[in-house]
């Protein structure tokens, strides 16, 4: 039932560097969302981008969406050790109300 | 608001036993979702409700799984009988509609031995 695939599966960077994660999906969407999951915890909603939007910012987060390529990217700037977590993209298909998650990217930020 | 509340946080049970997971969504949210997370299969949508009515249960693995939402503030996911392959973390989430982000509970870690 998963719609998205994320790349890379794992990413390790130094604190202060930028982290970029990519997501590809398969069908027509209403919106795409990014979530963070700390180890052993629930998922936390980060940002939502609608199908008619191309870019969105929230603090240190920047999300882009290319519906022609069915892809999205999440950029975290000036990373911190506290950003260490798994990041998931999730899509709401056109005409639907349910959210399908990608496989996730495990981000490790080294202090 | 206390967020989405799930109970129990951890459940260890023997194969063949009935397991009931509980969820209290955020007040005012009219959609509720049950997900299962495993290393092998990632996050799978099991079922979702809209205004207490089950809309899509195509993700429910088999007849051993059932879910109910008797009112807007409570939902259960039941597994009967449980099997070791049901071991996973089960998440409940709620939302107002698909144009907004979902709020997830902390999950129930189920271990069937």
mmCIF file of N, CA, C and O in Angstrom, chain A residues 9-10 45 47 64 73-74 82 91:
data_model
loop_
_atom_site.group_PDB
_atom_site.id
_atom_site.type_symbol
_atom_site.label_atom_id
_atom_site.label_comp_id
_atom_site.label_asym_id
_atom_site.label_seq_id
_atom_site.Cartn_x
_atom_site.Cartn_y
_atom_site.Cartn_z
ATOM 1 N N UNK A 9 18.261 5.832 1.484
ATOM 2 C CA UNK A 9 17.678 5.119 2.620
ATOM 3 C C UNK A 9 18.292 5.595 3.921
ATOM 4 O O UNK A 9 17.628 5.603 4.962
ATOM 5 N N UNK A 10 19.572 5.971 3.850
ATOM 6 C CA UNK A 10 20.258 6.474 5.031
ATOM 7 C C UNK A 10 21.208 7.580 4.620
ATOM 8 O O UNK A 10 21.782 7.554 3.521
ATOM 9 N N UNK A 45 4.201 15.600 12.135
ATOM 10 C CA UNK A 45 4.010 16.293 10.871
ATOM 11 C C UNK A 45 4.934 17.502 10.785
ATOM 12 O O UNK A 45 5.007 18.310 11.714
ATOM 13 N N UNK A 47 5.549 19.369 7.369
ATOM 14 C CA UNK A 47 5.163 20.337 6.349
ATOM 15 C C UNK A 47 4.302 19.647 5.304
ATOM 16 O O UNK A 47 4.444 18.448 5.055
ATOM 17 N N UNK A 64 10.249 20.968 -2.021
ATOM 18 C CA UNK A 64 9.883 21.224 -3.413
ATOM 19 C C UNK A 64 9.018 20.084 -3.917
ATOM 20 O O UNK A 64 9.084 18.952 -3.400
ATOM 21 N N UNK A 73 11.374 16.890 -2.746
ATOM 22 C CA UNK A 73 12.590 16.861 -1.956
ATOM 23 C C UNK A 73 12.388 17.664 -0.685
ATOM 24 O O UNK A 73 11.622 18.623 -0.658
ATOM 25 N N UNK A 74 13.073 17.219 0.355
ATOM 26 C CA UNK A 74 13.082 17.918 1.637
ATOM 27 C C UNK A 74 14.516 18.325 1.924
ATOM 28 O O UNK A 74 15.406 17.479 1.952
ATOM 29 N N UNK A 82 19.972 17.262 16.925
ATOM 30 C CA UNK A 82 18.583 16.952 17.261
ATOM 31 C C UNK A 82 17.742 16.620 16.031
ATOM 32 O O UNK A 82 16.623 16.113 16.172
ATOM 33 N N UNK A 91 1.747 10.737 0.799
ATOM 34 C CA UNK A 91 0.916 11.370 -0.214
ATOM 35 C C UNK A 91 -0.556 11.084 0.013
ATOM 36 O O UNK A 91 -0.939 10.010 0.494
#
